[in-house]
């Protein structure tokens, strides 16, 4: 194997959910820089002219935008059906769209729990099932979930988020067990503490931010671009024998 060509994604179509900003945008841009054309989807993604589209177009890759409310099961199914109607068969699926709602468990209402589980777990299974079916039929494909440190740990005041990300870890393994014989790789990345909208409350809390940084061996918050290497590796032929793995990108947090 030529190692450089193993990471080449030229001619591949990558569908990235939650691509408008943060980690999702970082991974979309990384895949485009490796040669992939991007199908972007987000609840608020502009039909044209978004910053992520401009960035990817500047690399000479194509970008097609869709909007989907991942808290609405009917909308997720309709989105999958629209992809099929548009003749789009992704080679790579990055299930990154997610949400987090903070409230102590004793006061964490059903509505908060239901929304987080629907967006972070149910929608990701539905989309993986619908797109994965085509990958299995074709005998190839790469599916990458965005897990979390809370795939391994319980967190504080985010019971729904922790439960959903624990579920993502198990879903990654379950799909890998079924689909590996059919040439479909299913893996996940688990972000550590990354400077994005989802962690803004923690970044703004001086005491929490200090305690977090003290535990991270790398000594800093992560950045979306820190996921470029992991995303390209798991989306490319370089990872063809990697299955059911949760790759931490955390500055060393889990090793502490």
PDB file of C-alpha atoms in Angstrom:
ATOM      1  CA  UNK A   1       0.000   0.000   0.000  1.00  0.00           C
ATOM      2  CA  UNK A   2       1.210   3.498  -0.865  1.00  0.00           C
ATOM      3  CA  UNK A   3       0.561   5.263   2.424  1.00  0.00           C
ATOM      4  CA  UNK A   4      -0.149   8.635   0.857  1.00  0.00           C
ATOM      5  CA  UNK A   5      -2.728   7.216  -1.538  1.00  0.00           C
ATOM      6  CA  UNK A   6      -4.343   5.312   1.356  1.00  0.00           C
ATOM      7  CA  UNK A   7      -5.451   8.645   2.822  1.00  0.00           C
ATOM      8  CA  UNK A   8      -6.637  10.060  -0.526  1.00  0.00           C
ATOM      9  CA  UNK A   9     -10.403  10.653  -0.653  1.00  0.00           C
ATOM     10  CA  UNK A  10     -10.578  11.866  -4.260  1.00  0.00           C
ATOM     11  CA  UNK A  11     -13.877  10.822  -5.852  1.00  0.00           C
ATOM     12  CA  UNK A  12     -15.561  10.103  -2.518  1.00  0.00           C
ATOM     13  CA  UNK A  13     -18.796  11.715  -1.331  1.00  0.00           C
ATOM     14  CA  UNK A  14     -18.921  12.527   2.368  1.00  0.00           C
ATOM     15  CA  UNK A  15     -22.119  13.406   4.216  1.00  0.00           C
ATOM     16  CA  UNK A  16     -21.385  15.423   7.349  1.00  0.00           C
ATOM     17  CA  UNK A  17     -24.158  16.290   9.799  1.00  0.00           C
ATOM     18  CA  UNK A  18     -23.775  19.311  12.053  1.00  0.00           C
ATOM     19  CA  UNK A  19     -21.262  20.735   9.589  1.00  0.00           C
ATOM     20  CA  UNK A  20     -22.053  24.417  10.004  1.00  0.00           C
ATOM     21  CA  UNK A  21     -19.546  25.062  12.783  1.00  0.00           C
ATOM     22  CA  UNK A  22     -17.327  23.504  15.397  1.00  0.00           C
ATOM     23  CA  UNK A  23     -16.104  19.919  15.156  1.00  0.00           C
ATOM     24  CA  UNK A  24     -18.440  19.089  12.261  1.00  0.00           C
ATOM     25  CA  UNK A  25     -17.089  21.915  10.157  1.00  0.00           C
ATOM     26  CA  UNK A  26     -13.537  20.957  11.073  1.00  0.00           C
ATOM     27  CA  UNK A  27     -14.108  17.390   9.891  1.00  0.00           C
ATOM     28  CA  UNK A  28     -15.916  18.471   6.705  1.00  0.00           C
ATOM     29  CA  UNK A  29     -13.033  20.748   5.769  1.00  0.00           C
ATOM     30  CA  UNK A  30     -10.502  18.008   6.525  1.00  0.00           C
ATOM     31  CA  UNK A  31     -12.271  15.506   4.271  1.00  0.00           C
ATOM     32  CA  UNK A  32     -12.498  18.104   1.507  1.00  0.00           C
ATOM     33  CA  UNK A  33      -8.782  18.841   1.817  1.00  0.00           C
ATOM     34  CA  UNK A  34      -8.187  15.104   1.304  1.00  0.00           C
ATOM     35  CA  UNK A  35     -10.240  15.193  -1.907  1.00  0.00           C
ATOM     36  CA  UNK A  36     -13.835  14.404  -0.902  1.00  0.00           C
ATOM     37  CA  UNK A  37     -16.896  16.279  -2.099  1.00  0.00           C
ATOM     38  CA  UNK A  38     -19.163  17.275   0.784  1.00  0.00           C
ATOM     39  CA  UNK A  39     -22.873  16.935   1.447  1.00  0.00           C
ATOM     40  CA  UNK A  40     -23.524  19.175   4.434  1.00  0.00           C
ATOM     41  CA  UNK A  41     -26.570  19.078   6.666  1.00  0.00           C
ATOM     42  CA  UNK A  42     -27.540  21.090   9.714  1.00  0.00           C
ATOM     43  CA  UNK A  43     -30.727  22.366  11.299  1.00  0.00           C
ATOM     44  CA  UNK A  44     -29.838  25.952  10.343  1.00  0.00           C
ATOM     45  CA  UNK A  45     -27.544  25.536   7.331  1.00  0.00           C
ATOM     46  CA  UNK A  46     -28.037  28.112   4.595  1.00  0.00           C
ATOM     47  CA  UNK A  47     -29.078  26.783   1.201  1.00  0.00           C
ATOM     48  CA  UNK A  48     -26.077  28.530  -0.312  1.00  0.00           C
ATOM     49  CA  UNK A  49     -23.321  30.899   0.689  1.00  0.00           C
ATOM     50  CA  UNK A  50     -22.505  29.477   4.113  1.00  0.00           C
ATOM     51  CA  UNK A  51     -19.016  29.922   5.511  1.00  0.00           C
ATOM     52  CA  UNK A  52     -18.378  26.185   5.385  1.00  0.00           C
ATOM     53  CA  UNK A  53     -19.460  26.053   1.740  1.00  0.00           C
ATOM     54  CA  UNK A  54     -17.113  28.912   0.854  1.00  0.00           C
ATOM     55  CA  UNK A  55     -14.242  27.220   2.654  1.00  0.00           C
ATOM     56  CA  UNK A  56     -14.772  23.919   0.854  1.00  0.00           C
ATOM     57  CA  UNK A  57     -15.289  25.563  -2.534  1.00  0.00           C
ATOM     58  CA  UNK A  58     -11.968  27.352  -2.055  1.00  0.00           C
ATOM     59  CA  UNK A  59     -10.338  23.894  -1.919  1.00  0.00           C
ATOM     60  CA  UNK A  60     -11.845  23.041  -5.298  1.00  0.00           C
ATOM     61  CA  UNK A  61     -14.394  20.585  -3.889  1.00  0.00           C
ATOM     62  CA  UNK A  62     -18.163  20.638  -4.319  1.00  0.00           C
ATOM     63  CA  UNK A  63     -20.597  21.293  -1.474  1.00  0.00           C
ATOM     64  CA  UNK A  64     -24.339  20.625  -1.408  1.00  0.00           C
ATOM     65  CA  UNK A  65     -26.395  21.885   1.524  1.00  0.00           C
ATOM     66  CA  UNK A  66     -29.443  20.378   3.224  1.00  0.00           C
ATOM     67  CA  UNK A  67     -31.409  21.382   6.299  1.00  0.00           C
ATOM     68  CA  UNK A  68     -32.783  18.841   8.753  1.00  0.00           C
ATOM     69  CA  UNK A  69     -34.206  19.080  12.257  1.00  0.00           C
ATOM     70  CA  UNK A  70     -32.675  16.040  13.940  1.00  0.00           C
ATOM     71  CA  UNK A  71     -35.115  16.281  16.842  1.00  0.00           C
ATOM     72  CA  UNK A  72     -37.929  15.381  14.405  1.00  0.00           C
ATOM     73  CA  UNK A  73     -37.943  11.685  13.431  1.00  0.00           C
ATOM     74  CA  UNK A  74     -40.196  12.334  10.428  1.00  0.00           C
ATOM     75  CA  UNK A  75     -37.818  15.034   9.177  1.00  0.00           C
ATOM     76  CA  UNK A  76     -34.837  12.683   9.452  1.00  0.00           C
ATOM     77  CA  UNK A  77     -36.604  10.001   7.435  1.00  0.00           C
ATOM     78  CA  UNK A  78     -37.668  12.602   4.872  1.00  0.00           C
ATOM     79  CA  UNK A  79     -34.071  13.806   4.582  1.00  0.00           C
ATOM     80  CA  UNK A  80     -32.839  10.267   3.931  1.00  0.00           C
ATOM     81  CA  UNK A  81     -35.545   9.824   1.302  1.00  0.00           C
ATOM     82  CA  UNK A  82     -34.568  13.128  -0.332  1.00  0.00           C
ATOM     83  CA  UNK A  83     -30.961  12.003  -0.613  1.00  0.00           C
ATOM     84  CA  UNK A  84     -32.107   8.876  -2.411  1.00  0.00           C
ATOM     85  CA  UNK A  85     -34.401  10.886  -4.683  1.00  0.00           C
ATOM     86  CA  UNK A  86     -31.485  13.188  -5.514  1.00  0.00           C
ATOM     87  CA  UNK A  87     -29.364  10.173  -6.458  1.00  0.00           C
ATOM     88  CA  UNK A  88     -26.811  10.761  -3.705  1.00  0.00           C
ATOM     89  CA  UNK A  89     -25.029   7.685  -2.345  1.00  0.00           C
ATOM     90  CA  UNK A  90     -22.520   8.765   0.311  1.00  0.00           C
ATOM     91  CA  UNK A  91     -19.294   6.812   0.611  1.00  0.00           C
ATOM     92  CA  UNK A  92     -18.683   8.380   4.016  1.00  0.00           C
ATOM     93  CA  UNK A  93     -21.178   9.309   6.722  1.00  0.00           C
ATOM     94  CA  UNK A  94     -20.104  11.456   9.662  1.00  0.00           C
ATOM     95  CA  UNK A  95     -22.820  11.465  12.322  1.00  0.00           C
ATOM     96  CA  UNK A  96     -21.798  14.606  14.166  1.00  0.00           C
ATOM     97  CA  UNK A  97     -25.005  16.619  14.758  1.00  0.00           C
ATOM     98  CA  UNK A  98     -25.784  16.818  18.444  1.00  0.00           C
ATOM     99  CA  UNK A  99     -27.070  18.885  21.320  1.00  0.00           C
ATOM    100  CA  UNK A 100     -26.523  19.232  25.061  1.00  0.00           C
ATOM    101  CA  UNK A 101     -28.984  20.469  27.697  1.00  0.00           C
ATOM    102  CA  UNK A 102     -27.726  21.074  31.219  1.00  0.00           C
ATOM    103  CA  UNK A 103     -29.830  20.623  34.349  1.00  0.00           C
ATOM    104  CA  UNK A 104     -29.326  18.544  37.514  1.00  0.00           C
ATOM    105  CA  UNK A 105     -30.800  15.059  37.246  1.00  0.00           C
ATOM    106  CA  UNK A 106     -33.424  15.641  39.960  1.00  0.00           C
ATOM    107  CA  UNK A 107     -34.798  18.539  37.918  1.00  0.00           C
ATOM    108  CA  UNK A 108     -34.074  17.257  34.410  1.00  0.00           C
ATOM    109  CA  UNK A 109     -37.523  17.305  32.779  1.00  0.00           C
ATOM    110  CA  UNK A 110     -38.737  14.643  30.354  1.00  0.00           C
ATOM    111  CA  UNK A 111     -38.687  17.205  27.567  1.00  0.00           C
ATOM    112  CA  UNK A 112     -34.950  17.825  28.005  1.00  0.00           C
ATOM    113  CA  UNK A 113     -34.181  14.115  28.149  1.00  0.00           C
ATOM    114  CA  UNK A 114     -36.321  13.333  25.095  1.00  0.00           C
ATOM    115  CA  UNK A 115     -34.808  16.075  22.936  1.00  0.00           C
ATOM    116  CA  UNK A 116     -31.215  15.077  23.654  1.00  0.00           C
ATOM    117  CA  UNK A 117     -31.841  11.353  23.131  1.00  0.00           C
ATOM    118  CA  UNK A 118     -33.723  12.042  19.887  1.00  0.00           C
ATOM    119  CA  UNK A 119     -31.007  14.255  18.392  1.00  0.00           C
ATOM    120  CA  UNK A 120     -27.923  12.488  19.716  1.00  0.00           C
ATOM    121  CA  UNK A 121     -28.956   8.839  19.470  1.00  0.00           C
ATOM    122  CA  UNK A 122     -32.244   8.086  17.717  1.00  0.00           C
ATOM    123  CA  UNK A 123     -31.637  10.319  14.691  1.00  0.00           C
ATOM    124  CA  UNK A 124     -28.128   8.943  14.291  1.00  0.00           C
ATOM    125  CA  UNK A 125     -29.365   5.367  14.270  1.00  0.00           C
ATOM    126  CA  UNK A 126     -32.101   6.168  11.737  1.00  0.00           C
ATOM    127  CA  UNK A 127     -29.686   7.955   9.390  1.00  0.00           C
ATOM    128  CA  UNK A 128     -27.039   5.248   9.749  1.00  0.00           C
ATOM    129  CA  UNK A 129     -29.610   2.566   9.009  1.00  0.00           C
ATOM    130  CA  UNK A 130     -30.920   4.295   5.912  1.00  0.00           C
ATOM    131  CA  UNK A 131     -27.514   5.198   4.462  1.00  0.00           C
ATOM    132  CA  UNK A 132     -25.788   2.086   5.782  1.00  0.00           C
ATOM    133  CA  UNK A 133     -28.230  -0.132   3.915  1.00  0.00           C
ATOM    134  CA  UNK A 134     -26.869   1.197   0.626  1.00  0.00           C
ATOM    135  CA  UNK A 135     -23.269   0.850   1.786  1.00  0.00           C
ATOM    136  CA  UNK A 136     -23.853  -2.790   2.722  1.00  0.00           C
ATOM    137  CA  UNK A 137     -25.419  -3.436  -0.674  1.00  0.00           C
ATOM    138  CA  UNK A 138     -22.466  -1.827  -2.483  1.00  0.00           C
ATOM    139  CA  UNK A 139     -19.929  -3.583  -0.268  1.00  0.00           C
ATOM    140  CA  UNK A 140     -18.112  -0.494   0.968  1.00  0.00           C
ATOM    141  CA  UNK A 141     -18.542   2.544   3.176  1.00  0.00           C
ATOM    142  CA  UNK A 142     -17.258   4.448   6.191  1.00  0.00           C
ATOM    143  CA  UNK A 143     -19.438   5.577   9.094  1.00  0.00           C
ATOM    144  CA  UNK A 144     -17.984   7.782  11.815  1.00  0.00           C
ATOM    145  CA  UNK A 145     -19.907   8.816  14.919  1.00  0.00           C
ATOM    146  CA  UNK A 146     -19.021  11.687  17.213  1.00  0.00           C
ATOM    147  CA  UNK A 147     -18.950  10.140  20.656  1.00  0.00           C
ATOM    148  CA  UNK A 148     -17.666  11.966  23.758  1.00  0.00           C
ATOM    149  CA  UNK A 149     -15.633  11.627  26.932  1.00  0.00           C
ATOM    150  CA  UNK A 150     -19.067  10.967  28.402  1.00  0.00           C
ATOM    151  CA  UNK A 151     -19.155   7.768  26.390  1.00  0.00           C
ATOM    152  CA  UNK A 152     -16.806   6.631  29.170  1.00  0.00           C
ATOM    153  CA  UNK A 153     -17.651   8.970  32.062  1.00  0.00           C
ATOM    154  CA  UNK A 154     -20.871  10.220  33.625  1.00  0.00           C
ATOM    155  CA  UNK A 155     -20.424  13.971  33.608  1.00  0.00           C
ATOM    156  CA  UNK A 156     -22.278  16.460  35.810  1.00  0.00           C
ATOM    157  CA  UNK A 157     -25.823  17.855  35.213  1.00  0.00           C
ATOM    158  CA  UNK A 158     -26.043  16.296  31.726  1.00  0.00           C
ATOM    159  CA  UNK A 159     -27.767  12.917  32.283  1.00  0.00           C
ATOM    160  CA  UNK A 160     -29.419  12.824  28.865  1.00  0.00           C
ATOM    161  CA  UNK A 161     -26.204  13.739  27.081  1.00  0.00           C
ATOM    162  CA  UNK A 162     -24.193  11.129  28.977  1.00  0.00           C
ATOM    163  CA  UNK A 163     -26.807   8.458  28.243  1.00  0.00           C
ATOM    164  CA  UNK A 164     -26.920   9.374  24.552  1.00  0.00           C
ATOM    165  CA  UNK A 165     -23.147   9.320  24.137  1.00  0.00           C
ATOM    166  CA  UNK A 166     -22.869   6.044  26.024  1.00  0.00           C
ATOM    167  CA  UNK A 167     -25.420   4.715  23.553  1.00  0.00           C
ATOM    168  CA  UNK A 168     -23.367   6.009  20.628  1.00  0.00           C
ATOM    169  CA  UNK A 169     -20.398   3.988  21.848  1.00  0.00           C
ATOM    170  CA  UNK A 170     -22.443   0.802  21.911  1.00  0.00           C
ATOM    171  CA  UNK A 171     -24.158   1.588  18.592  1.00  0.00           C
ATOM    172  CA  UNK A 172     -20.731   2.004  16.986  1.00  0.00           C
ATOM    173  CA  UNK A 173     -19.763  -1.489  18.102  1.00  0.00           C
ATOM    174  CA  UNK A 174     -23.121  -3.048  17.235  1.00  0.00           C
ATOM    175  CA  UNK A 175     -23.124  -1.729  13.662  1.00  0.00           C
ATOM    176  CA  UNK A 176     -19.453  -2.658  13.194  1.00  0.00           C
ATOM    177  CA  UNK A 177     -20.226  -6.238  14.256  1.00  0.00           C
ATOM    178  CA  UNK A 178     -22.977  -6.529  11.634  1.00  0.00           C
ATOM    179  CA  UNK A 179     -21.503  -4.570   8.765  1.00  0.00           C
ATOM    180  CA  UNK A 180     -17.773  -5.328   8.871  1.00  0.00           C
ATOM    181  CA  UNK A 181     -18.271  -8.528   6.827  1.00  0.00           C
ATOM    182  CA  UNK A 182     -19.875  -6.363   4.128  1.00  0.00           C
ATOM    183  CA  UNK A 183     -16.977  -3.939   3.749  1.00  0.00           C
ATOM    184  CA  UNK A 184     -18.454  -1.148   5.873  1.00  0.00           C
ATOM    185  CA  UNK A 185     -16.291   0.338   8.622  1.00  0.00           C
ATOM    186  CA  UNK A 186     -18.060   1.817  11.635  1.00  0.00           C
ATOM    187  CA  UNK A 187     -16.016   3.769  14.176  1.00  0.00           C
ATOM    188  CA  UNK A 188     -16.241   6.873  16.344  1.00  0.00           C
ATOM    189  CA  UNK A 189     -14.190   9.804  17.535  1.00  0.00           C
ATOM    190  CA  UNK A 190     -14.559  10.906  21.148  1.00  0.00           C
ATOM    191  CA  UNK A 191     -13.771  14.593  21.590  1.00  0.00           C
ATOM    192  CA  UNK A 192     -12.279  15.840  24.806  1.00  0.00           C
ATOM    193  CA  UNK A 193     -12.881  19.388  25.973  1.00  0.00           C
ATOM    194  CA  UNK A 194     -13.083  21.351  22.728  1.00  0.00           C
ATOM    195  CA  UNK A 195     -13.595  25.113  22.452  1.00  0.00           C
ATOM    196  CA  UNK A 196     -17.013  25.120  20.725  1.00  0.00           C
ATOM    197  CA  UNK A 197     -20.522  26.450  21.411  1.00  0.00           C
ATOM    198  CA  UNK A 198     -21.385  23.261  23.336  1.00  0.00           C
ATOM    199  CA  UNK A 199     -18.696  23.946  25.937  1.00  0.00           C
ATOM    200  CA  UNK A 200     -19.086  27.722  26.176  1.00  0.00           C
ATOM    201  CA  UNK A 201     -20.685  27.477  29.634  1.00  0.00           C
ATOM    202  CA  UNK A 202     -17.662  25.542  30.902  1.00  0.00           C
ATOM    203  CA  UNK A 203     -15.203  27.918  29.266  1.00  0.00           C
ATOM    204  CA  UNK A 204     -16.960  30.854  30.929  1.00  0.00           C
ATOM    205  CA  UNK A 205     -16.862  29.221  34.376  1.00  0.00           C
ATOM    206  CA  UNK A 206     -13.407  30.197  35.645  1.00  0.00           C
ATOM    207  CA  UNK A 207     -13.250  27.493  38.331  1.00  0.00           C
ATOM    208  CA  UNK A 208     -14.423  24.662  36.050  1.00  0.00           C
ATOM    209  CA  UNK A 209     -12.199  25.779  33.185  1.00  0.00           C
ATOM    210  CA  UNK A 210      -9.176  25.842  35.515  1.00  0.00           C
ATOM    211  CA  UNK A 211      -9.893  22.342  36.853  1.00  0.00           C
ATOM    212  CA  UNK A 212     -10.390  20.993  33.333  1.00  0.00           C
ATOM    213  CA  UNK A 213      -7.119  22.449  32.058  1.00  0.00           C
ATOM    214  CA  UNK A 214      -5.241  21.087  35.072  1.00  0.00           C
ATOM    215  CA  UNK A 215      -6.230  17.536  34.077  1.00  0.00           C
ATOM    216  CA  UNK A 216      -5.450  17.793  30.352  1.00  0.00           C
ATOM    217  CA  UNK A 217      -1.805  16.776  29.771  1.00  0.00           C
ATOM    218  CA  UNK A 218      -1.693  18.889  26.594  1.00  0.00           C
ATOM    219  CA  UNK A 219      -2.549  21.911  28.752  1.00  0.00           C
ATOM    220  CA  UNK A 220      -5.132  23.492  26.442  1.00  0.00           C
ATOM    221  CA  UNK A 221      -8.673  23.242  25.157  1.00  0.00           C
ATOM    222  CA  UNK A 222      -8.952  21.377  21.884  1.00  0.00           C
ATOM    223  CA  UNK A 223      -9.824  23.009  18.554  1.00  0.00           C
ATOM    224  CA  UNK A 224     -12.025  21.740  15.703  1.00  0.00           C
ATOM    225  CA  UNK A 225      -8.977  21.400  13.472  1.00  0.00           C
ATOM    226  CA  UNK A 226      -7.547  18.861  15.916  1.00  0.00           C
ATOM    227  CA  UNK A 227      -9.984  16.355  14.378  1.00  0.00           C
ATOM    228  CA  UNK A 228      -8.618  16.594  10.847  1.00  0.00           C
ATOM    229  CA  UNK A 229      -6.231  13.654  11.103  1.00  0.00           C
ATOM    230  CA  UNK A 230      -8.652  11.366  12.918  1.00  0.00           C
ATOM    231  CA  UNK A 231     -11.469  12.130  10.479  1.00  0.00           C
ATOM    232  CA  UNK A 232      -9.399  11.515   7.355  1.00  0.00           C
ATOM    233  CA  UNK A 233      -7.895   8.334   8.808  1.00  0.00           C
ATOM    234  CA  UNK A 234     -11.267   6.806   9.712  1.00  0.00           C
ATOM    235  CA  UNK A 235     -12.815   7.898   6.397  1.00  0.00           C
ATOM    236  CA  UNK A 236     -10.029   6.497   4.235  1.00  0.00           C
ATOM    237  CA  UNK A 237      -8.582   3.162   3.136  1.00  0.00           C
ATOM    238  CA  UNK A 238      -5.894   3.615   5.781  1.00  0.00           C
ATOM    239  CA  UNK A 239      -8.452   2.404   8.367  1.00  0.00           C
ATOM    240  CA  UNK A 240      -9.836  -0.553   6.426  1.00  0.00           C
ATOM    241  CA  UNK A 241      -8.994  -2.988   9.255  1.00  0.00           C
ATOM    242  CA  UNK A 242     -10.263  -0.697  12.029  1.00  0.00           C
ATOM    243  CA  UNK A 243     -13.733  -1.609  13.277  1.00  0.00           C
ATOM    244  CA  UNK A 244     -15.849  -0.667  16.305  1.00  0.00           C
ATOM    245  CA  UNK A 245     -13.161   1.640  17.687  1.00  0.00           C
ATOM    246  CA  UNK A 246     -13.746   4.808  19.689  1.00  0.00           C
ATOM    247  CA  UNK A 247     -10.763   7.070  19.029  1.00  0.00           C
ATOM    248  CA  UNK A 248     -10.270   9.699  21.733  1.00  0.00           C
ATOM    249  CA  UNK A 249      -9.087  13.131  20.627  1.00  0.00           C
ATOM    250  CA  UNK A 250      -8.723  14.649  24.060  1.00  0.00           C
ATOM    251  CA  UNK A 251      -5.236  16.006  24.700  1.00  0.00           C
ATOM    252  CA  UNK A 252      -4.580  13.015  26.956  1.00  0.00           C
ATOM    253  CA  UNK A 253      -7.581  13.413  29.299  1.00  0.00           C
ATOM    254  CA  UNK A 254      -8.530   9.715  29.339  1.00  0.00           C
ATOM    255  CA  UNK A 255      -4.951   8.669  30.013  1.00  0.00           C
ATOM    256  CA  UNK A 256      -4.686  10.792  33.154  1.00  0.00           C
TER     257      UNK A 256
END
